[in-house]
PDB file of C-alpha atoms and ligand atoms in Angstrom:
ATOM      1  CA  UNK A   1      -9.034  -0.452  -9.118  1.00 74.00           C
ATOM      2  CA  UNK A   2      -5.340   0.071  -9.249  1.00 93.00           C
ATOM      3  CA  UNK A   3      -2.809   1.331  -6.698  1.00 98.00           C
ATOM      4  CA  UNK A   4      -2.744   5.103  -6.439  1.00 98.00           C
ATOM      5  CA  UNK A   5       0.608   6.674  -5.663  1.00 98.00           C
ATOM      6  CA  UNK A   6       0.935  10.278  -4.456  1.00 98.00           C
ATOM      7  CA  UNK A   7       4.432  11.614  -4.898  1.00 98.00           C
ATOM      8  CA  UNK A   8       6.764  14.569  -5.406  1.00 98.00           C
ATOM      9  CA  UNK A   9       9.720  14.132  -7.810  1.00 97.00           C
ATOM     10  CA  UNK A  10      13.091  14.073  -6.033  1.00 96.00           C
ATOM     11  CA  UNK A  11      11.563  13.678  -2.580  1.00 97.00           C
ATOM     12  CA  UNK A  12      11.436  10.737  -0.179  1.00 98.00           C
ATOM     13  CA  UNK A  13       8.652   9.272  -2.333  1.00 98.00           C
ATOM     14  CA  UNK A  14      11.384   8.436  -4.880  1.00 98.00           C
ATOM     15  CA  UNK A  15      12.285   5.456  -2.663  1.00 98.00           C
ATOM     16  CA  UNK A  16       8.739   4.099  -2.879  1.00 98.00           C
ATOM     17  CA  UNK A  17       8.607   4.873  -6.604  1.00 98.00           C
ATOM     18  CA  UNK A  18      11.680   2.638  -7.021  1.00 98.00           C
ATOM     19  CA  UNK A  19      10.006  -0.208  -5.100  1.00 98.00           C
ATOM     20  CA  UNK A  20       6.805   0.031  -7.173  1.00 98.00           C
ATOM     21  CA  UNK A  21       8.853  -0.190 -10.370  1.00 98.00           C
ATOM     22  CA  UNK A  22      11.104  -2.979  -9.040  1.00 98.00           C
ATOM     23  CA  UNK A  23       7.903  -4.964  -8.424  1.00 98.00           C
ATOM     24  CA  UNK A  24       6.628  -4.089 -11.924  1.00 97.00           C
ATOM     25  CA  UNK A  25       3.266  -3.074 -10.491  1.00 97.00           C
ATOM     26  CA  UNK A  26       0.657  -1.091 -12.374  1.00 97.00           C
ATOM     27  CA  UNK A  27      -0.114   2.120 -10.487  1.00 98.00           C
ATOM     28  CA  UNK A  28      -1.631   5.513 -11.057  1.00 98.00           C
ATOM     29  CA  UNK A  29       0.481   8.561 -10.195  1.00 98.00           C
ATOM     30  CA  UNK A  30      -0.593  11.902  -8.767  1.00 98.00           C
ATOM     31  CA  UNK A  31       2.246  14.422  -8.629  1.00 98.00           C
ATOM     32  CA  UNK A  32       1.821  17.010  -5.878  1.00 98.00           C
ATOM     33  CA  UNK A  33       3.221  20.508  -6.133  1.00 97.00           C
ATOM     34  CA  UNK A  34       4.437  21.120  -2.587  1.00 95.00           C
ATOM     35  CA  UNK A  35       5.594  24.733  -2.963  1.00 94.00           C
ATOM     36  CA  UNK A  36       2.081  25.470  -4.264  1.00 97.00           C
ATOM     37  CA  UNK A  37       0.636  23.767  -1.183  1.00 96.00           C
ATOM     38  CA  UNK A  38      -1.097  20.812  -2.887  1.00 97.00           C
ATOM     39  CA  UNK A  39      -0.383  18.634   0.160  1.00 96.00           C
ATOM     40  CA  UNK A  40      -2.315  21.025   2.423  1.00 97.00           C
ATOM     41  CA  UNK A  41      -5.506  21.101   0.347  1.00 97.00           C
ATOM     42  CA  UNK A  42      -8.668  19.485   1.776  1.00 98.00           C
ATOM     43  CA  UNK A  43      -8.858  16.914  -1.029  1.00 97.00           C
ATOM     44  CA  UNK A  44      -5.420  15.531  -0.175  1.00 98.00           C
ATOM     45  CA  UNK A  45      -5.854  15.847   3.601  1.00 98.00           C
ATOM     46  CA  UNK A  46      -8.996  13.720   3.264  1.00 98.00           C
ATOM     47  CA  UNK A  47      -6.733  10.962   1.918  1.00 98.00           C
ATOM     48  CA  UNK A  48      -3.729  11.616   4.187  1.00 98.00           C
ATOM     49  CA  UNK A  49      -4.522  13.904   7.148  1.00 98.00           C
ATOM     50  CA  UNK A  50      -0.775  14.240   7.882  1.00 98.00           C
ATOM     51  CA  UNK A  51      -0.311  16.068   4.579  1.00 98.00           C
ATOM     52  CA  UNK A  52       2.864  14.119   3.857  1.00 97.00           C
ATOM     53  CA  UNK A  53       4.053  12.236   0.831  1.00 98.00           C
ATOM     54  CA  UNK A  54       4.349   9.405  -0.057  1.00 98.00           C
ATOM     55  CA  UNK A  55       0.826   8.045   0.201  1.00 98.00           C
ATOM     56  CA  UNK A  56      -0.228   4.773  -1.420  1.00 98.00           C
ATOM     57  CA  UNK A  57      -3.955   4.126  -1.786  1.00 98.00           C
ATOM     58  CA  UNK A  58      -4.599   0.403  -2.002  1.00 98.00           C
ATOM     59  CA  UNK A  59      -7.088  -1.403  -4.192  1.00 94.00           C
ATOM     60  CA  UNK A  60      -9.576  -1.583  -1.309  1.00 94.00           C
ATOM     61  CA  UNK A  61      -9.328   2.196  -0.837  1.00 96.00           C
ATOM     62  CA  UNK A  62      -7.157   2.158   2.332  1.00 97.00           C
ATOM     63  CA  UNK A  63      -4.541   4.927   2.333  1.00 98.00           C
ATOM     64  CA  UNK A  64      -1.113   3.875   3.559  1.00 98.00           C
ATOM     65  CA  UNK A  65       1.251   6.575   4.820  1.00 98.00           C
ATOM     66  CA  UNK A  66       4.804   6.541   6.259  1.00 98.00           C
ATOM     67  CA  UNK A  67       7.689   5.290   4.146  1.00 98.00           C
ATOM     68  CA  UNK A  68       8.417   2.240   6.293  1.00 98.00           C
ATOM     69  CA  UNK A  69       4.781   1.111   6.387  1.00 98.00           C
ATOM     70  CA  UNK A  70       4.357   1.426   2.623  1.00 98.00           C
ATOM     71  CA  UNK A  71       7.655  -0.352   1.925  1.00 98.00           C
ATOM     72  CA  UNK A  72       6.762  -3.151   4.345  1.00 98.00           C
ATOM     73  CA  UNK A  73       3.309  -3.590   2.804  1.00 98.00           C
ATOM     74  CA  UNK A  74       4.781  -3.774  -0.712  1.00 98.00           C
ATOM     75  CA  UNK A  75       7.442  -6.299   0.307  1.00 98.00           C
ATOM     76  CA  UNK A  76       4.977  -8.546   2.158  1.00 97.00           C
ATOM     77  CA  UNK A  77       2.204  -8.294  -0.433  1.00 97.00           C
ATOM     78  CA  UNK A  78       4.502  -9.083  -3.362  1.00 97.00           C
ATOM     79  CA  UNK A  79       7.054 -11.482  -1.839  1.00 96.00           C
ATOM     80  CA  UNK A  80       8.345 -12.863  -5.148  1.00 95.00           C
ATOM     81  CA  UNK A  81      11.062 -10.189  -5.444  1.00 95.00           C
ATOM     82  CA  UNK A  82      12.205 -10.717  -1.826  1.00 96.00           C
ATOM     83  CA  UNK A  83      12.337  -7.021  -0.990  1.00 98.00           C
ATOM     84  CA  UNK A  84      12.404  -7.968   2.695  1.00 98.00           C
ATOM     85  CA  UNK A  85      14.766 -10.817   3.666  1.00 97.00           C
ATOM     86  CA  UNK A  86      13.069 -14.099   4.682  1.00 96.00           C
ATOM     87  CA  UNK A  87      15.364 -14.404   7.676  1.00 97.00           C
ATOM     88  CA  UNK A  88      13.735 -12.668  10.658  1.00 97.00           C
ATOM     89  CA  UNK A  89      16.929 -11.113  11.998  1.00 98.00           C
ATOM     90  CA  UNK A  90      17.939  -9.737   8.588  1.00 98.00           C
ATOM     91  CA  UNK A  91      14.390  -8.439   8.094  1.00 98.00           C
ATOM     92  CA  UNK A  92      14.551  -6.687  11.472  1.00 98.00           C
ATOM     93  CA  UNK A  93      17.942  -5.187  10.540  1.00 98.00           C
ATOM     94  CA  UNK A  94      16.463  -3.924   7.274  1.00 98.00           C
ATOM     95  CA  UNK A  95      13.592  -2.321   9.224  1.00 98.00           C
ATOM     96  CA  UNK A  96      16.056  -0.762  11.688  1.00 98.00           C
ATOM     97  CA  UNK A  97      18.139   0.793   8.916  1.00 98.00           C
ATOM     98  CA  UNK A  98      15.044   2.080   7.142  1.00 98.00           C
ATOM     99  CA  UNK A  99      13.780   3.599  10.365  1.00 98.00           C
ATOM    100  CA  UNK A 100      17.094   5.318  11.041  1.00 98.00           C
ATOM    101  CA  UNK A 101      17.159   6.754   7.523  1.00 98.00           C
ATOM    102  CA  UNK A 102      13.595   8.083   7.653  1.00 98.00           C
ATOM    103  CA  UNK A 103      13.499   9.144  11.300  1.00 98.00           C
ATOM    104  CA  UNK A 104      17.020  10.451  11.822  1.00 98.00           C
ATOM    105  CA  UNK A 105      18.810  11.236   8.536  1.00 98.00           C
ATOM    106  CA  UNK A 106      15.647  12.647   6.968  1.00 98.00           C
ATOM    107  CA  UNK A 107      13.490  13.546   9.978  1.00 98.00           C
ATOM    108  CA  UNK A 108      16.156  15.210  12.124  1.00 98.00           C
ATOM    109  CA  UNK A 109      18.739  16.186   9.501  1.00 98.00           C
ATOM    110  CA  UNK A 110      17.346  17.004   6.076  1.00 98.00           C
ATOM    111  CA  UNK A 111      14.152  18.621   7.383  1.00 98.00           C
ATOM    112  CA  UNK A 112      16.369  21.313   8.957  1.00 98.00           C
ATOM    113  CA  UNK A 113      18.021  21.879   5.576  1.00 98.00           C
ATOM    114  CA  UNK A 114      14.897  21.708   3.357  1.00 97.00           C
ATOM    115  CA  UNK A 115      12.228  23.152   5.664  1.00 96.00           C
ATOM    116  CA  UNK A 116      14.389  25.427   7.812  1.00 97.00           C
ATOM    117  CA  UNK A 117      11.657  27.954   8.599  1.00 96.00           C
ATOM    118  CA  UNK A 118       9.650  25.359  10.511  1.00 96.00           C
ATOM    119  CA  UNK A 119      12.367  25.430  13.175  1.00 98.00           C
ATOM    120  CA  UNK A 120      12.342  29.210  13.607  1.00 97.00           C
ATOM    121  CA  UNK A 121      10.953  30.698  16.786  1.00 96.00           C
ATOM    122  CA  UNK A 122       8.362  33.418  16.187  1.00 95.00           C
ATOM    123  CA  UNK A 123       8.925  37.137  16.631  1.00 94.00           C
ATOM    124  CA  UNK A 124      12.461  37.425  15.240  1.00 94.00           C
ATOM    125  CA  UNK A 125      13.780  40.477  13.430  1.00 94.00           C
ATOM    126  CA  UNK A 126      14.989  39.997   9.842  1.00 93.00           C
ATOM    127  CA  UNK A 127      18.636  39.930  10.951  1.00 95.00           C
ATOM    128  CA  UNK A 128      17.930  37.459  13.751  1.00 96.00           C
ATOM    129  CA  UNK A 129      15.995  35.301  11.320  1.00 96.00           C
ATOM    130  CA  UNK A 130      18.954  35.063   8.925  1.00 96.00           C
ATOM    131  CA  UNK A 131      21.277  34.099  11.795  1.00 97.00           C
ATOM    132  CA  UNK A 132      18.849  31.426  13.015  1.00 98.00           C
ATOM    133  CA  UNK A 133      18.313  30.029   9.520  1.00 98.00           C
ATOM    134  CA  UNK A 134      22.059  29.607   9.020  1.00 98.00           C
ATOM    135  CA  UNK A 135      22.390  27.922  12.421  1.00 98.00           C
ATOM    136  CA  UNK A 136      19.471  25.536  11.805  1.00 98.00           C
ATOM    137  CA  UNK A 137      20.862  24.553   8.404  1.00 98.00           C
ATOM    138  CA  UNK A 138      24.319  23.986   9.875  1.00 98.00           C
ATOM    139  CA  UNK A 139      22.768  21.803  12.569  1.00 98.00           C
ATOM    140  CA  UNK A 140      20.886  19.856   9.883  1.00 98.00           C
ATOM    141  CA  UNK A 141      24.091  19.180   7.943  1.00 98.00           C
ATOM    142  CA  UNK A 142      25.814  18.127  11.138  1.00 98.00           C
ATOM    143  CA  UNK A 143      23.038  15.655  12.015  1.00 98.00           C
ATOM    144  CA  UNK A 144      23.055  14.211   8.494  1.00 98.00           C
ATOM    145  CA  UNK A 145      26.841  13.815   8.568  1.00 98.00           C
ATOM    146  CA  UNK A 146      26.759  12.138  11.990  1.00 98.00           C
ATOM    147  CA  UNK A 147      24.007   9.782  10.898  1.00 98.00           C
ATOM    148  CA  UNK A 148      25.849   8.795   7.695  1.00 98.00           C
ATOM    149  CA  UNK A 149      28.891   8.017   9.858  1.00 98.00           C
ATOM    150  CA  UNK A 150      26.713   5.622  11.879  1.00 98.00           C
ATOM    151  CA  UNK A 151      25.341   4.013   8.703  1.00 98.00           C
ATOM    152  CA  UNK A 152      28.901   3.689   7.358  1.00 98.00           C
ATOM    153  CA  UNK A 153      29.661   1.455  10.327  1.00 98.00           C
ATOM    154  CA  UNK A 154      26.598  -0.707   9.650  1.00 98.00           C
ATOM    155  CA  UNK A 155      27.151  -1.282   5.926  1.00 98.00           C
ATOM    156  CA  UNK A 156      29.100  -4.273   4.624  1.00 97.00           C
ATOM    157  CA  UNK A 157      32.389  -3.640   2.774  1.00 95.00           C
ATOM    158  CA  UNK A 158      30.531  -3.931  -0.521  1.00 96.00           C
ATOM    159  CA  UNK A 159      27.098  -4.739  -1.872  1.00 98.00           C
ATOM    160  CA  UNK A 160      23.584  -4.046  -0.642  1.00 98.00           C
ATOM    161  CA  UNK A 161      22.846  -2.862   2.868  1.00 98.00           C
ATOM    162  CA  UNK A 162      21.418  -6.020   4.433  1.00 98.00           C
ATOM    163  CA  UNK A 163      21.720  -9.716   3.615  1.00 96.00           C
ATOM    164  CA  UNK A 164      23.514  -9.327   0.278  1.00 96.00           C
ATOM    165  CA  UNK A 165      20.442  -8.567  -1.855  1.00 97.00           C
ATOM    166  CA  UNK A 166      18.489  -5.432  -2.785  1.00 98.00           C
ATOM    167  CA  UNK A 167      15.812  -4.733  -0.169  1.00 98.00           C
ATOM    168  CA  UNK A 168      13.458  -1.991   1.007  1.00 98.00           C
ATOM    169  CA  UNK A 169      16.324  -0.692   3.190  1.00 98.00           C
ATOM    170  CA  UNK A 170      18.361   0.071   0.049  1.00 98.00           C
ATOM    171  CA  UNK A 171      15.516   2.121  -1.428  1.00 98.00           C
ATOM    172  CA  UNK A 172      15.325   4.184   1.777  1.00 98.00           C
ATOM    173  CA  UNK A 173      19.087   4.647   2.033  1.00 98.00           C
ATOM    174  CA  UNK A 174      19.234   5.576  -1.634  1.00 98.00           C
ATOM    175  CA  UNK A 175      16.911   8.574  -1.371  1.00 98.00           C
ATOM    176  CA  UNK A 176      18.975  10.228   1.393  1.00 98.00           C
ATOM    177  CA  UNK A 177      22.214   9.448  -0.488  1.00 98.00           C
ATOM    178  CA  UNK A 178      20.650  11.054  -3.560  1.00 98.00           C
ATOM    179  CA  UNK A 179      19.903  14.148  -1.477  1.00 98.00           C
ATOM    180  CA  UNK A 180      23.524  14.200  -0.251  1.00 98.00           C
ATOM    181  CA  UNK A 181      24.629  14.168  -3.884  1.00 97.00           C
ATOM    182  CA  UNK A 182      22.197  16.978  -4.784  1.00 96.00           C
ATOM    183  CA  UNK A 183      23.185  19.171  -1.830  1.00 95.00           C
ATOM    184  CA  UNK A 184      26.951  18.620  -2.125  1.00 96.00           C
ATOM    185  CA  UNK A 185      27.291  16.700   1.118  1.00 97.00           C
ATOM    186  CA  UNK A 186      30.198  14.231   0.957  1.00 97.00           C
ATOM    187  CA  UNK A 187      29.277  10.610   1.704  1.00 98.00           C
ATOM    188  CA  UNK A 188      31.673   8.284   3.543  1.00 98.00           C
ATOM    189  CA  UNK A 189      33.181   5.577   1.247  1.00 98.00           C
ATOM    190  CA  UNK A 190      30.780   2.664   1.805  1.00 98.00           C
ATOM    191  CA  UNK A 191      27.751   4.922   1.577  1.00 98.00           C
ATOM    192  CA  UNK A 192      29.178   6.432  -1.632  1.00 98.00           C
ATOM    193  CA  UNK A 193      29.730   2.949  -3.104  1.00 98.00           C
ATOM    194  CA  UNK A 194      26.229   1.895  -2.009  1.00 98.00           C
ATOM    195  CA  UNK A 195      24.775   4.980  -3.716  1.00 98.00           C
ATOM    196  CA  UNK A 196      26.521   4.110  -7.006  1.00 98.00           C
ATOM    197  CA  UNK A 197      25.441   0.460  -6.758  1.00 98.00           C
ATOM    198  CA  UNK A 198      21.748   1.324  -6.318  1.00 98.00           C
ATOM    199  CA  UNK A 199      21.892   4.158  -8.821  1.00 98.00           C
ATOM    200  CA  UNK A 200      23.210   1.748 -11.483  1.00 98.00           C
ATOM    201  CA  UNK A 201      20.099  -0.452 -11.278  1.00 98.00           C
ATOM    202  CA  UNK A 202      18.112  -0.070 -14.515  1.00 98.00           C
ATOM    203  CA  UNK A 203      14.875   0.519 -12.593  1.00 98.00           C
ATOM    204  CA  UNK A 204      16.487   3.297 -10.536  1.00 98.00           C
ATOM    205  CA  UNK A 205      17.810   4.956 -13.710  1.00 98.00           C
ATOM    206  CA  UNK A 206      14.317   4.768 -15.184  1.00 98.00           C
ATOM    207  CA  UNK A 207      12.696   6.251 -12.071  1.00 98.00           C
ATOM    208  CA  UNK A 208      15.197   9.119 -11.968  1.00 98.00           C
ATOM    209  CA  UNK A 209      14.525   9.842 -15.646  1.00 97.00           C
ATOM    210  CA  UNK A 210      10.771   9.781 -15.022  1.00 97.00           C
ATOM    211  CA  UNK A 211      11.247  12.196 -12.125  1.00 97.00           C
ATOM    212  CA  UNK A 212      13.151  14.594 -14.361  1.00 96.00           C
ATOM    213  CA  UNK A 213      16.795  13.773 -13.583  1.00 94.00           C
ATOM    214  CA  UNK A 214      19.480  13.019 -16.156  1.00 78.00           C
TER     215      UNK A 214
HETATM  216  N1  LIG B   1       7.536  10.104   8.100  1.00 51.81           N
HETATM  217  C1  LIG B   1       7.017  10.441   6.795  1.00 51.81           C
HETATM  218  C2  LIG B   1       7.843  11.565   6.282  1.00 51.81           C
HETATM  219  C3  LIG B   1       7.432  11.982   4.941  1.00 51.81           C
HETATM  220  C4  LIG B   1       7.777  13.424   4.701  1.00 51.81           C
HETATM  221  O1  LIG B   1       8.050  14.201   5.612  1.00 51.81           O
HETATM  222  N2  LIG B   1       7.784  13.789   3.452  1.00 51.81           N
HETATM  223  C5  LIG B   1       8.039  15.151   3.137  1.00 51.81           C
HETATM  224  C6  LIG B   1       8.563  15.280   1.734  1.00 51.81           C
HETATM  225  S1  LIG B   1      10.104  14.407   1.484  1.00 51.81           S
HETATM  226  C7  LIG B   1       6.739  15.883   3.272  1.00 51.81           C
HETATM  227  O2  LIG B   1       5.691  15.328   2.977  1.00 51.81           O
HETATM  228  N3  LIG B   1       6.795  17.123   3.698  1.00 51.81           N
HETATM  229  C8  LIG B   1       5.626  17.939   3.797  1.00 51.81           C
HETATM  230  C9  LIG B   1       5.173  18.169   5.170  1.00 51.81           C
HETATM  231  O3  LIG B   1       5.667  17.495   6.102  1.00 51.81           O
HETATM  232  O4  LIG B   1       4.303  19.035   5.311  1.00 51.81           O
HETATM  233  C10 LIG B   1       7.092   9.245   5.879  1.00 51.81           C
HETATM  234  O5  LIG B   1       7.831   8.316   6.207  1.00 51.81           O
HETATM  235  O6  LIG B   1       6.395   9.192   4.882  1.00 51.81           O
END
């Protein structure tokens, strides 16, 4: 048995993809086509009833879901690369940053930009729908911008997010910074420098190439 990784290129699973490659683990990839609805098919829902990606199926067959849980499991199972700081306070700070990225920047901000229609009330006319869509997207961009301003205040002047070394928090922060880059959303200076620092890692370059980015 080997680890089975369910992912979508350029999505939040990119952060987990980076961690798997940083750890040099063998794993089997299944790429889901979300627009085609792969994540809603019975076969996938039997593995992950939430229909979300990423999912990591472990060697014993257990399916792990949720970015933070997968990242934590990887860091604790393969401690050699110190992807979670040994110090308890730094580890807790890494978890807090990761949670803020996934729950707030992604969960409250980017979902409004990428999956706008989920926030629409039913029964709107076509004109009303267009007005609502624009408002929801604007709200999404506002939430993302506010959240990056908070993260800006948490980051050190230079270097990785927590404790001076690359950790699971950097992989989480990277995927939302990558989305900012792709959607033309300006990052504040420390976040922008953090994005370049992580992006320059050979493993990250390799993952982006594998996911179809140049
Ligand atoms: N809280 C989840 C969020 C994952 C998530 O929402 N992923 C998006 C893609 S970036 C997704 O699966 N969207 C499909 C859906 O929610 O139906 C996690 O941490 O894994």
